[in-house]
PDB file of C-alpha atoms in Angstrom:
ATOM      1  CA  UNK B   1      13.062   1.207   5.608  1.00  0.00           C
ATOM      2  CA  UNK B   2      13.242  -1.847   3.381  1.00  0.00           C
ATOM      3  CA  UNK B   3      13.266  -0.660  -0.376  1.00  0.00           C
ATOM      4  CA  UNK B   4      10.815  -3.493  -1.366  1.00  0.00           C
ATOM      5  CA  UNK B   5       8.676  -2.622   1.160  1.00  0.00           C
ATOM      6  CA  UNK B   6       8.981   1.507   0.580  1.00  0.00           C
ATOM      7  CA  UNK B   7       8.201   0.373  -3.503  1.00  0.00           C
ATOM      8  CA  UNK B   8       5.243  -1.720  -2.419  1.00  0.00           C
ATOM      9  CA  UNK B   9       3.745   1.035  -0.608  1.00  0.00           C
ATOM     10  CA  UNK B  10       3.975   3.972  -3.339  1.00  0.00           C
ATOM     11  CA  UNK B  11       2.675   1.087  -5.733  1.00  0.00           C
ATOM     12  CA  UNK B  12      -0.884   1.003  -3.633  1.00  0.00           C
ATOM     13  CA  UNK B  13      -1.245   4.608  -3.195  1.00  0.00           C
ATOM     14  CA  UNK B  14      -3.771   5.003  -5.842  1.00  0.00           C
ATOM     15  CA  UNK B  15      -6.235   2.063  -6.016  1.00  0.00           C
ATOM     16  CA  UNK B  16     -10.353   2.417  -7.873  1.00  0.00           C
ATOM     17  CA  UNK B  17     -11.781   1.940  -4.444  1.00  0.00           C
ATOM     18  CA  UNK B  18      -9.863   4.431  -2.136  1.00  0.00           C
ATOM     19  CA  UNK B  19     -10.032   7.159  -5.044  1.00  0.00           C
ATOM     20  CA  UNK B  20     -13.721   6.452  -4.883  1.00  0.00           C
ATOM     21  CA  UNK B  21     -14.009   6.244  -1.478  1.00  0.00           C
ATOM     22  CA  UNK B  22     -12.226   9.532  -1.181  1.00  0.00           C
ATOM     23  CA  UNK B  23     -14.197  10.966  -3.978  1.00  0.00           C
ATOM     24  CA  UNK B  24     -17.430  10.653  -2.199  1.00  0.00           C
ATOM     25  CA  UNK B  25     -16.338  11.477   0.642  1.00  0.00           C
ATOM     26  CA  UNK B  26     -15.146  15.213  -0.806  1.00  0.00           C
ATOM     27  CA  UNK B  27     -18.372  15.598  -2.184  1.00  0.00           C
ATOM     28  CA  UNK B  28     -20.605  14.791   0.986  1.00  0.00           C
ATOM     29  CA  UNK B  29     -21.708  18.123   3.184  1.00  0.00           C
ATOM     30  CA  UNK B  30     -18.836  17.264   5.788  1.00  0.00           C
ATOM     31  CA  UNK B  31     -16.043  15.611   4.489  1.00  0.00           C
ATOM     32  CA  UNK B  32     -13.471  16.176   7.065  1.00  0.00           C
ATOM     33  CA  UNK B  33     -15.192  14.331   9.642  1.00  0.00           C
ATOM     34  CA  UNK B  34     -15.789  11.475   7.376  1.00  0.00           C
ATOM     35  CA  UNK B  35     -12.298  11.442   6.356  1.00  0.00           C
ATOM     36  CA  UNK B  36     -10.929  11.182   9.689  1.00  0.00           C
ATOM     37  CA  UNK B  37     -13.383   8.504  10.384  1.00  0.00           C
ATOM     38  CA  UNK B  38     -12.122   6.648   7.362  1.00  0.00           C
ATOM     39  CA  UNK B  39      -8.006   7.033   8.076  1.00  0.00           C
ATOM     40  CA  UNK B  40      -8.697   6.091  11.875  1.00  0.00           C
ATOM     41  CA  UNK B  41     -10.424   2.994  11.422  1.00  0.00           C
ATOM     42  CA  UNK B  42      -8.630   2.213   8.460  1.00  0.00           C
ATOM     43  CA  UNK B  43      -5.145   2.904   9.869  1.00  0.00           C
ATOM     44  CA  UNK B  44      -5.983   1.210  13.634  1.00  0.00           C
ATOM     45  CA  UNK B  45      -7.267  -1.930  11.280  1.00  0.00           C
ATOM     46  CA  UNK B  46      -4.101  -2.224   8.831  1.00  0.00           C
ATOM     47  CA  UNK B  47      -1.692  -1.339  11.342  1.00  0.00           C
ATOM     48  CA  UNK B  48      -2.671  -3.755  13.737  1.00  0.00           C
ATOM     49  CA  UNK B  49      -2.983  -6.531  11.506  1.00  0.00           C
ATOM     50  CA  UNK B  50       0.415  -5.911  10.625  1.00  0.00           C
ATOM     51  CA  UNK B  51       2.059  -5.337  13.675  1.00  0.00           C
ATOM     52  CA  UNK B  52       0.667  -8.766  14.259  1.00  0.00           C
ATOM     53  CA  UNK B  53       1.519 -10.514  11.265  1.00  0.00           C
ATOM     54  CA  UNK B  54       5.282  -9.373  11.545  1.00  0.00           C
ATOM     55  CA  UNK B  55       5.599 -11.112  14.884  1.00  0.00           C
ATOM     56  CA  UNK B  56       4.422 -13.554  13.917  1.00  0.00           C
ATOM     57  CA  UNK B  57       6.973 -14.248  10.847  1.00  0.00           C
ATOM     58  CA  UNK B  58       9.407 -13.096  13.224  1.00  0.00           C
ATOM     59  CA  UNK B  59       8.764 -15.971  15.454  1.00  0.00           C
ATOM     60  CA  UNK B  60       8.424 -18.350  12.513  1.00  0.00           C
ATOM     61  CA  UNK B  61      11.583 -16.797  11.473  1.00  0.00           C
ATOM     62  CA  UNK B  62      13.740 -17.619  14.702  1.00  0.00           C
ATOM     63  CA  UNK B  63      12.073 -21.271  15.473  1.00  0.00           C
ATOM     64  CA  UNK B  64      12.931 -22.505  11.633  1.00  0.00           C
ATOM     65  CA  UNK B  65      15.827 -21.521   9.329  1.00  0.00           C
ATOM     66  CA  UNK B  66      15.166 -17.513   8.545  1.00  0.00           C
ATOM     67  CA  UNK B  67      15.994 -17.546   5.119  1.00  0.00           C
ATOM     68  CA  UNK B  68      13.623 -20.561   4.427  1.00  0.00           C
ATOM     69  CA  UNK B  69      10.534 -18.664   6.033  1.00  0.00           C
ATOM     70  CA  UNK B  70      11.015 -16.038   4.254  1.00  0.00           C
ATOM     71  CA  UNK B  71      11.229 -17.787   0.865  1.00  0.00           C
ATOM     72  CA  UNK B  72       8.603 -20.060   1.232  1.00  0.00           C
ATOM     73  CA  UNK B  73       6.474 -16.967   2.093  1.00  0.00           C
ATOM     74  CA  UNK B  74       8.318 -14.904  -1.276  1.00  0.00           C
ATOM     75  CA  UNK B  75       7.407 -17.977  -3.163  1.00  0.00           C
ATOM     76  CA  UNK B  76       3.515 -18.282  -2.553  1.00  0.00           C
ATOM     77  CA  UNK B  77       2.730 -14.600  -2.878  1.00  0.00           C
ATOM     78  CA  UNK B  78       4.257 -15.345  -6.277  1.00  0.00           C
ATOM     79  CA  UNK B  79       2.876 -17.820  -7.277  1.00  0.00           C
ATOM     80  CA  UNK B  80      -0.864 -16.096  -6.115  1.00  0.00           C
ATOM     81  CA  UNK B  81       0.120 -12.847  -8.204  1.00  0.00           C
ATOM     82  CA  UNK B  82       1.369 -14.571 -11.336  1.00  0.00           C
ATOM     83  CA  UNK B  83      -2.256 -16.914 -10.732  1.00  0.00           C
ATOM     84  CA  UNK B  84      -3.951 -13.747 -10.822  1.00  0.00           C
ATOM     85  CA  UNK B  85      -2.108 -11.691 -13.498  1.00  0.00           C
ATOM     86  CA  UNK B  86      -2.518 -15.000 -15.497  1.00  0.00           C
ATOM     87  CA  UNK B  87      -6.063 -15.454 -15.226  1.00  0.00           C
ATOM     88  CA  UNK B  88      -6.781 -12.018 -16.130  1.00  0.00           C
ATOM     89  CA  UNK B  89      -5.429 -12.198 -19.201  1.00  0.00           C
ATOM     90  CA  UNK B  90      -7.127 -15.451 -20.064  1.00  0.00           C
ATOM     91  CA  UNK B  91     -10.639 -14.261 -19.045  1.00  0.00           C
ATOM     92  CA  UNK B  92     -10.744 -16.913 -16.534  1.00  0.00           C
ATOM     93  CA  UNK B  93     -11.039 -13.845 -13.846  1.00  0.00           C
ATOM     94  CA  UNK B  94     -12.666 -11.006 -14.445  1.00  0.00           C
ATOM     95  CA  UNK B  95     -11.747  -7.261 -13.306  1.00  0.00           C
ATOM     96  CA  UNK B  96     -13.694  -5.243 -11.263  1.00  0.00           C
ATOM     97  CA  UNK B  97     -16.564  -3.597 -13.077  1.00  0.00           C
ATOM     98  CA  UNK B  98     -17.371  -0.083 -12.479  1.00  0.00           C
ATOM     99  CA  UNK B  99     -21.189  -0.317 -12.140  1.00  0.00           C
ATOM    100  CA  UNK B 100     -23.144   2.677 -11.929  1.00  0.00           C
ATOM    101  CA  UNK B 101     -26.588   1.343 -12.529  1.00  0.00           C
ATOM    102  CA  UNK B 102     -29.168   0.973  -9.731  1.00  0.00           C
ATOM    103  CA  UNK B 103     -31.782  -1.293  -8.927  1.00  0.00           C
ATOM    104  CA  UNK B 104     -35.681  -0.700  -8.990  1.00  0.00           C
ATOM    105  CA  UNK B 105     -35.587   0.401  -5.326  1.00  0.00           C
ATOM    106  CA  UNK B 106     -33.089   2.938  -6.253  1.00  0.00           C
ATOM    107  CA  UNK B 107     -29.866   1.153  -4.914  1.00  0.00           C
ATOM    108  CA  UNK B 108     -26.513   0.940  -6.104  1.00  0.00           C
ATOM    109  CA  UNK B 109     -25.576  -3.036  -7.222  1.00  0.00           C
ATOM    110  CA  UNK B 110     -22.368  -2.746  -5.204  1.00  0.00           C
ATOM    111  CA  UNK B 111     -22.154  -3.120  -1.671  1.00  0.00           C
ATOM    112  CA  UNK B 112     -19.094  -0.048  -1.888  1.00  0.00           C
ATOM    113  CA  UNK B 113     -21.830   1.779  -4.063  1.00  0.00           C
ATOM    114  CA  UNK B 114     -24.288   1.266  -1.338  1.00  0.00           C
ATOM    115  CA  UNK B 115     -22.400   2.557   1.260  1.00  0.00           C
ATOM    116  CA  UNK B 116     -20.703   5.747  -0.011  1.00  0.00           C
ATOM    117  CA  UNK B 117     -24.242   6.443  -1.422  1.00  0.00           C
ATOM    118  CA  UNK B 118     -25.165   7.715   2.015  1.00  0.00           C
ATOM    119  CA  UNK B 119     -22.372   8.716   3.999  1.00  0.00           C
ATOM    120  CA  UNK B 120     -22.075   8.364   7.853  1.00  0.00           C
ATOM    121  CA  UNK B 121     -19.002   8.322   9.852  1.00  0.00           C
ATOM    122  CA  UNK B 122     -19.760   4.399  10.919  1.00  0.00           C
ATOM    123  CA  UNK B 123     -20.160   3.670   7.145  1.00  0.00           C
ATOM    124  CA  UNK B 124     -17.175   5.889   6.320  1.00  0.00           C
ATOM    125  CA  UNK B 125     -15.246   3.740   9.196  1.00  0.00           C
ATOM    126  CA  UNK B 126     -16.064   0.971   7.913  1.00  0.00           C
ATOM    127  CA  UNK B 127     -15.553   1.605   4.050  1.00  0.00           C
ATOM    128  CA  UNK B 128     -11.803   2.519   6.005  1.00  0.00           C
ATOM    129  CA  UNK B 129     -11.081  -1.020   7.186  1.00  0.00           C
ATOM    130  CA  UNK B 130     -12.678  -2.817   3.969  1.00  0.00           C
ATOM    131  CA  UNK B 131     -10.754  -0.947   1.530  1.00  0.00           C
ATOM    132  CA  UNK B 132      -7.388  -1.652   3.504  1.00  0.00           C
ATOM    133  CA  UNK B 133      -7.385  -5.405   4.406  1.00  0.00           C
ATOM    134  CA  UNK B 134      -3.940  -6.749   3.575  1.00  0.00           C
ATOM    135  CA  UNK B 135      -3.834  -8.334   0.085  1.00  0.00           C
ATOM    136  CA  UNK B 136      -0.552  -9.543  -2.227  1.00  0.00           C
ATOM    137  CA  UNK B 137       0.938  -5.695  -1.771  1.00  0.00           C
ATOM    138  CA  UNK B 138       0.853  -5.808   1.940  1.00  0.00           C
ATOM    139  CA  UNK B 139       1.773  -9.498   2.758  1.00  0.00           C
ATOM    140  CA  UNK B 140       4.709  -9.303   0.360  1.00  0.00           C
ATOM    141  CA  UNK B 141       5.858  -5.674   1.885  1.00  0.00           C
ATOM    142  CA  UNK B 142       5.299  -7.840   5.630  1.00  0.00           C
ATOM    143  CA  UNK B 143       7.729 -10.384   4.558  1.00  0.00           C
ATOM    144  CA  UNK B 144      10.234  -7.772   3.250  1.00  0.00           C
ATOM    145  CA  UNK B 145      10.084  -5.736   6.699  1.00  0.00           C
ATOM    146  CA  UNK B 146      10.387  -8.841   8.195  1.00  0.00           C
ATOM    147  CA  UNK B 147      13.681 -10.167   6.443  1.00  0.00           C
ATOM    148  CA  UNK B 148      15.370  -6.744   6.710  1.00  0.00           C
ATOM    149  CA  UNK B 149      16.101  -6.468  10.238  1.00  0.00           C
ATOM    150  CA  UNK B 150      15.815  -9.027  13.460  1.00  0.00           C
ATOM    151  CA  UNK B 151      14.759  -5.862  15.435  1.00  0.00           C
ATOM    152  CA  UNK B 152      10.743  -5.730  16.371  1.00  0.00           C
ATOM    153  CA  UNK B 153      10.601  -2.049  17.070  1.00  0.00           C
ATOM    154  CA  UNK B 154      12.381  -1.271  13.744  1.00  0.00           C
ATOM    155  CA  UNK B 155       9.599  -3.970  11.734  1.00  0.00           C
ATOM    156  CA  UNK B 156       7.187  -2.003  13.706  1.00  0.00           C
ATOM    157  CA  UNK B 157       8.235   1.490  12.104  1.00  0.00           C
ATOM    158  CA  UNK B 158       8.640   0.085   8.901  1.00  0.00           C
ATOM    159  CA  UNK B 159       4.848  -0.907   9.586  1.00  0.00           C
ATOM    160  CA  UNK B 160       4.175   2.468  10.365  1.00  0.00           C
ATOM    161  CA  UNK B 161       5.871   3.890   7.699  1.00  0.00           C
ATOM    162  CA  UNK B 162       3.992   1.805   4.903  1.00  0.00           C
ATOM    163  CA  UNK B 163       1.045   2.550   6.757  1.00  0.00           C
ATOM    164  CA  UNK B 164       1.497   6.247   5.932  1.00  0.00           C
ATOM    165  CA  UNK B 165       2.147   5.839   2.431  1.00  0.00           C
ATOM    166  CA  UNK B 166      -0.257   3.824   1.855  1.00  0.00           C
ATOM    167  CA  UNK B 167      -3.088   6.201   3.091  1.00  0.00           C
ATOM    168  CA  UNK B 168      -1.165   9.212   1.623  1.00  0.00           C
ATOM    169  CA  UNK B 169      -4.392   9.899  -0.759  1.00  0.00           C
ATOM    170  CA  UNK B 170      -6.455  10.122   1.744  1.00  0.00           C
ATOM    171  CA  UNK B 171      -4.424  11.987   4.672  1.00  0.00           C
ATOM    172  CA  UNK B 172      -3.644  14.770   1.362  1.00  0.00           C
ATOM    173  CA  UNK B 173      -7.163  15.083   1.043  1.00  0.00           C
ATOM    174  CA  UNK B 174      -8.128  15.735   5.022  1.00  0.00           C
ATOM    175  CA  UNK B 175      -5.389  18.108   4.734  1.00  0.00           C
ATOM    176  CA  UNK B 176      -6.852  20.139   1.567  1.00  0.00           C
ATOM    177  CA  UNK B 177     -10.675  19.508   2.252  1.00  0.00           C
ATOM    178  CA  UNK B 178     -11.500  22.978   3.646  1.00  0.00           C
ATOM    179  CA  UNK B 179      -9.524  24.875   1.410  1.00  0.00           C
ATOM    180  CA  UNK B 180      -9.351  22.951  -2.365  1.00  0.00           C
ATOM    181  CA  UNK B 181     -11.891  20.818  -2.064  1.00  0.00           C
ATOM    182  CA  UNK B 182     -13.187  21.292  -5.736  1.00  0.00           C
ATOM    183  CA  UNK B 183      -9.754  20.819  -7.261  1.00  0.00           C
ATOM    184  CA  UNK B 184      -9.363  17.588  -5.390  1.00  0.00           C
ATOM    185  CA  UNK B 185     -12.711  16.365  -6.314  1.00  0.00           C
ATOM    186  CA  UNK B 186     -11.778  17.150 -10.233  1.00  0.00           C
ATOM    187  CA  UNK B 187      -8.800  15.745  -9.765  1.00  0.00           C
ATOM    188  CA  UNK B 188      -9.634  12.332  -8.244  1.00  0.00           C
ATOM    189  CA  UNK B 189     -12.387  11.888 -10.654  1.00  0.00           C
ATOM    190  CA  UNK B 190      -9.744  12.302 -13.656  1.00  0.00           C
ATOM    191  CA  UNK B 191      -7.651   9.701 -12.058  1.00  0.00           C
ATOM    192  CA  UNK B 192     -10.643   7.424 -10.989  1.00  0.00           C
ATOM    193  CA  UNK B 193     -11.678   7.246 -14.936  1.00  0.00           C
ATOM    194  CA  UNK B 194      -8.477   6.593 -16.234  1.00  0.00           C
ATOM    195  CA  UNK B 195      -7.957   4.145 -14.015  1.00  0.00           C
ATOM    196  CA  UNK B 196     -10.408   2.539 -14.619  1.00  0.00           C
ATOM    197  CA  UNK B 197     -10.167   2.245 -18.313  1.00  0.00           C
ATOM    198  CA  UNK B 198      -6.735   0.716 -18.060  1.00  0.00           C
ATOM    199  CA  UNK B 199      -7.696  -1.171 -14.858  1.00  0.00           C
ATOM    200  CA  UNK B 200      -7.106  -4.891 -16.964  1.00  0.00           C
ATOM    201  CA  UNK B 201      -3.842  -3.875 -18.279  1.00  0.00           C
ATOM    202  CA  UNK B 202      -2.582  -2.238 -15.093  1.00  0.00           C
ATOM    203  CA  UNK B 203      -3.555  -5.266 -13.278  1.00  0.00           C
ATOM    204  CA  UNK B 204      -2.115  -7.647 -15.252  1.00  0.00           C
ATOM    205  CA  UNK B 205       0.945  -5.916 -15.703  1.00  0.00           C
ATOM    206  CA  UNK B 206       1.625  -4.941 -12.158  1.00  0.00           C
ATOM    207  CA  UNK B 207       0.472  -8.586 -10.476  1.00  0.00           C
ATOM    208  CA  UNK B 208       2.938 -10.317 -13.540  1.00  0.00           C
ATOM    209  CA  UNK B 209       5.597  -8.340 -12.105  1.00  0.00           C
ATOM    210  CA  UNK B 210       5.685  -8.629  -8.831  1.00  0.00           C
ATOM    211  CA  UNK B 211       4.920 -12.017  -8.825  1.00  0.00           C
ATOM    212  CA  UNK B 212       7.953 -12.712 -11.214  1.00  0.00           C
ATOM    213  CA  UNK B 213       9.922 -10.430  -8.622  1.00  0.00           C
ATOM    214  CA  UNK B 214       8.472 -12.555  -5.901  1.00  0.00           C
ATOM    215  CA  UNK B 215       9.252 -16.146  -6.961  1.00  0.00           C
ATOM    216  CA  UNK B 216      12.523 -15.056  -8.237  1.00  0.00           C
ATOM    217  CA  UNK B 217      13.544 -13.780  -4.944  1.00  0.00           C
ATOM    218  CA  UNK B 218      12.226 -16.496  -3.541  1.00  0.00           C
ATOM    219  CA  UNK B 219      14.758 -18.980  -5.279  1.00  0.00           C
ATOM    220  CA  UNK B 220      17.391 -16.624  -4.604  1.00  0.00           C
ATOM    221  CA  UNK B 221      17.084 -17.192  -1.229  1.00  0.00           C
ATOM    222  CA  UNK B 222      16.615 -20.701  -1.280  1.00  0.00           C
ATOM    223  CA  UNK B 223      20.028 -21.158  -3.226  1.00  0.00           C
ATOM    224  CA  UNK B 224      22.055 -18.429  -0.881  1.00  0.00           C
ATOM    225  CA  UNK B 225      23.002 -16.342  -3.416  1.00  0.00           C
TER     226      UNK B 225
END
């Protein structure tokens, strides 16, 4: 498993929207079944995107000069993370607000708000695939599977793999639903309001960083070093 990759994952873990997604889910009369709706549809959407997105730099890789690819690619994500990190902490982007306020007809302003507000196993589904579709994390982890081995079945695993981690929250609660479901639900709303207290520094800190990681391994690979 590529350690960049492996690092990437354990960093998305715990995001605001799966620990809210999971959250309401705990609390609705049957949350097992709209867990496994969730992970399914979540997993069959994130896997497959990246299955596909690894063959692809994979052929990009062979047809041009590898190390180039897979630079250029280092080198945008950077530059996209240290955008974002940047404008955060000028106020020129704004973080996610944690609205809890509804409208006159009694509806959450959010469309994530609307949909956990009355939980189905479609809507749970499709909260799933929304909450996973690849951002910075995944595309940078993509490129990192992709430059550590010329095999397709290993890239595949390593897809696997991250896929795991990354919906480790959610697989720990399917696991625990029938038996601690109260504990989880305490816990996840601890974590939930701390993160989101901290959300602006967290995000600024963690998108500066990787996108300094990014761009710097980027050059490295550029110059052979």
């Amino acid at each position: 498993m590529s350690l960049d990759a492996l690092i990437l994952a354990l960093t998305s873990v715990i995001r605001p929207t799966s620990v809210a997604s999971v959250y309401a889910m705990l609390s609705a009369a049957r949350p097992t079944r709209l867990l496994t709706a969730y992970i399914v549809a979540g997993m069959i959407f994130s896997v497959g995107v990246g299955v596909a997105l690894v063959a692809l730099l994979g052929v990009s890789a062979v047809s041009q000069a590898p190390d180039a690819v897979h630079a250029a690619v280092a080198l945008v994500l950077g530059a996209v993370s240290l955008g974002y990190a940047g404008g955060l902490l000028s106020g020129w982007v704004s973080t996610p607000s944690r609205r809890r306020r509804r409208s006159a007809e009694g509806e959450s302003e959010t469309w994530l708000g609307r949909q956990l507000a009355d939980l189905s196993a479609p809507r749970a589904a499709l909260v799933g695939v929304l909450t996973h579709v690849p951002g910075v994390f995944y595309l940078a982890a993509l490129s990192a599977i992709t430059a550590s081995t010329s095999s397709n079945a290993n890239r595949i695993f390593q897809v696997l793999v991250y896929n795991v981690i990354w919906f480790a929250m959610p697989l720990t609660a399917l696991l625990l639903a029938a038996r601690r479901s109260a504990e989880l639900q305490k816990f996840l709303r601890r974590v939930s309001d701390w993160i989101w207290r901290h959300q602006h520094q967290i995000l600024i800190t963690v998108f500066g960083l990787l996108g300094v990681y990014l761009i710097v391994r980027g050059i490295v690979e550029i110059r052979g070093w």
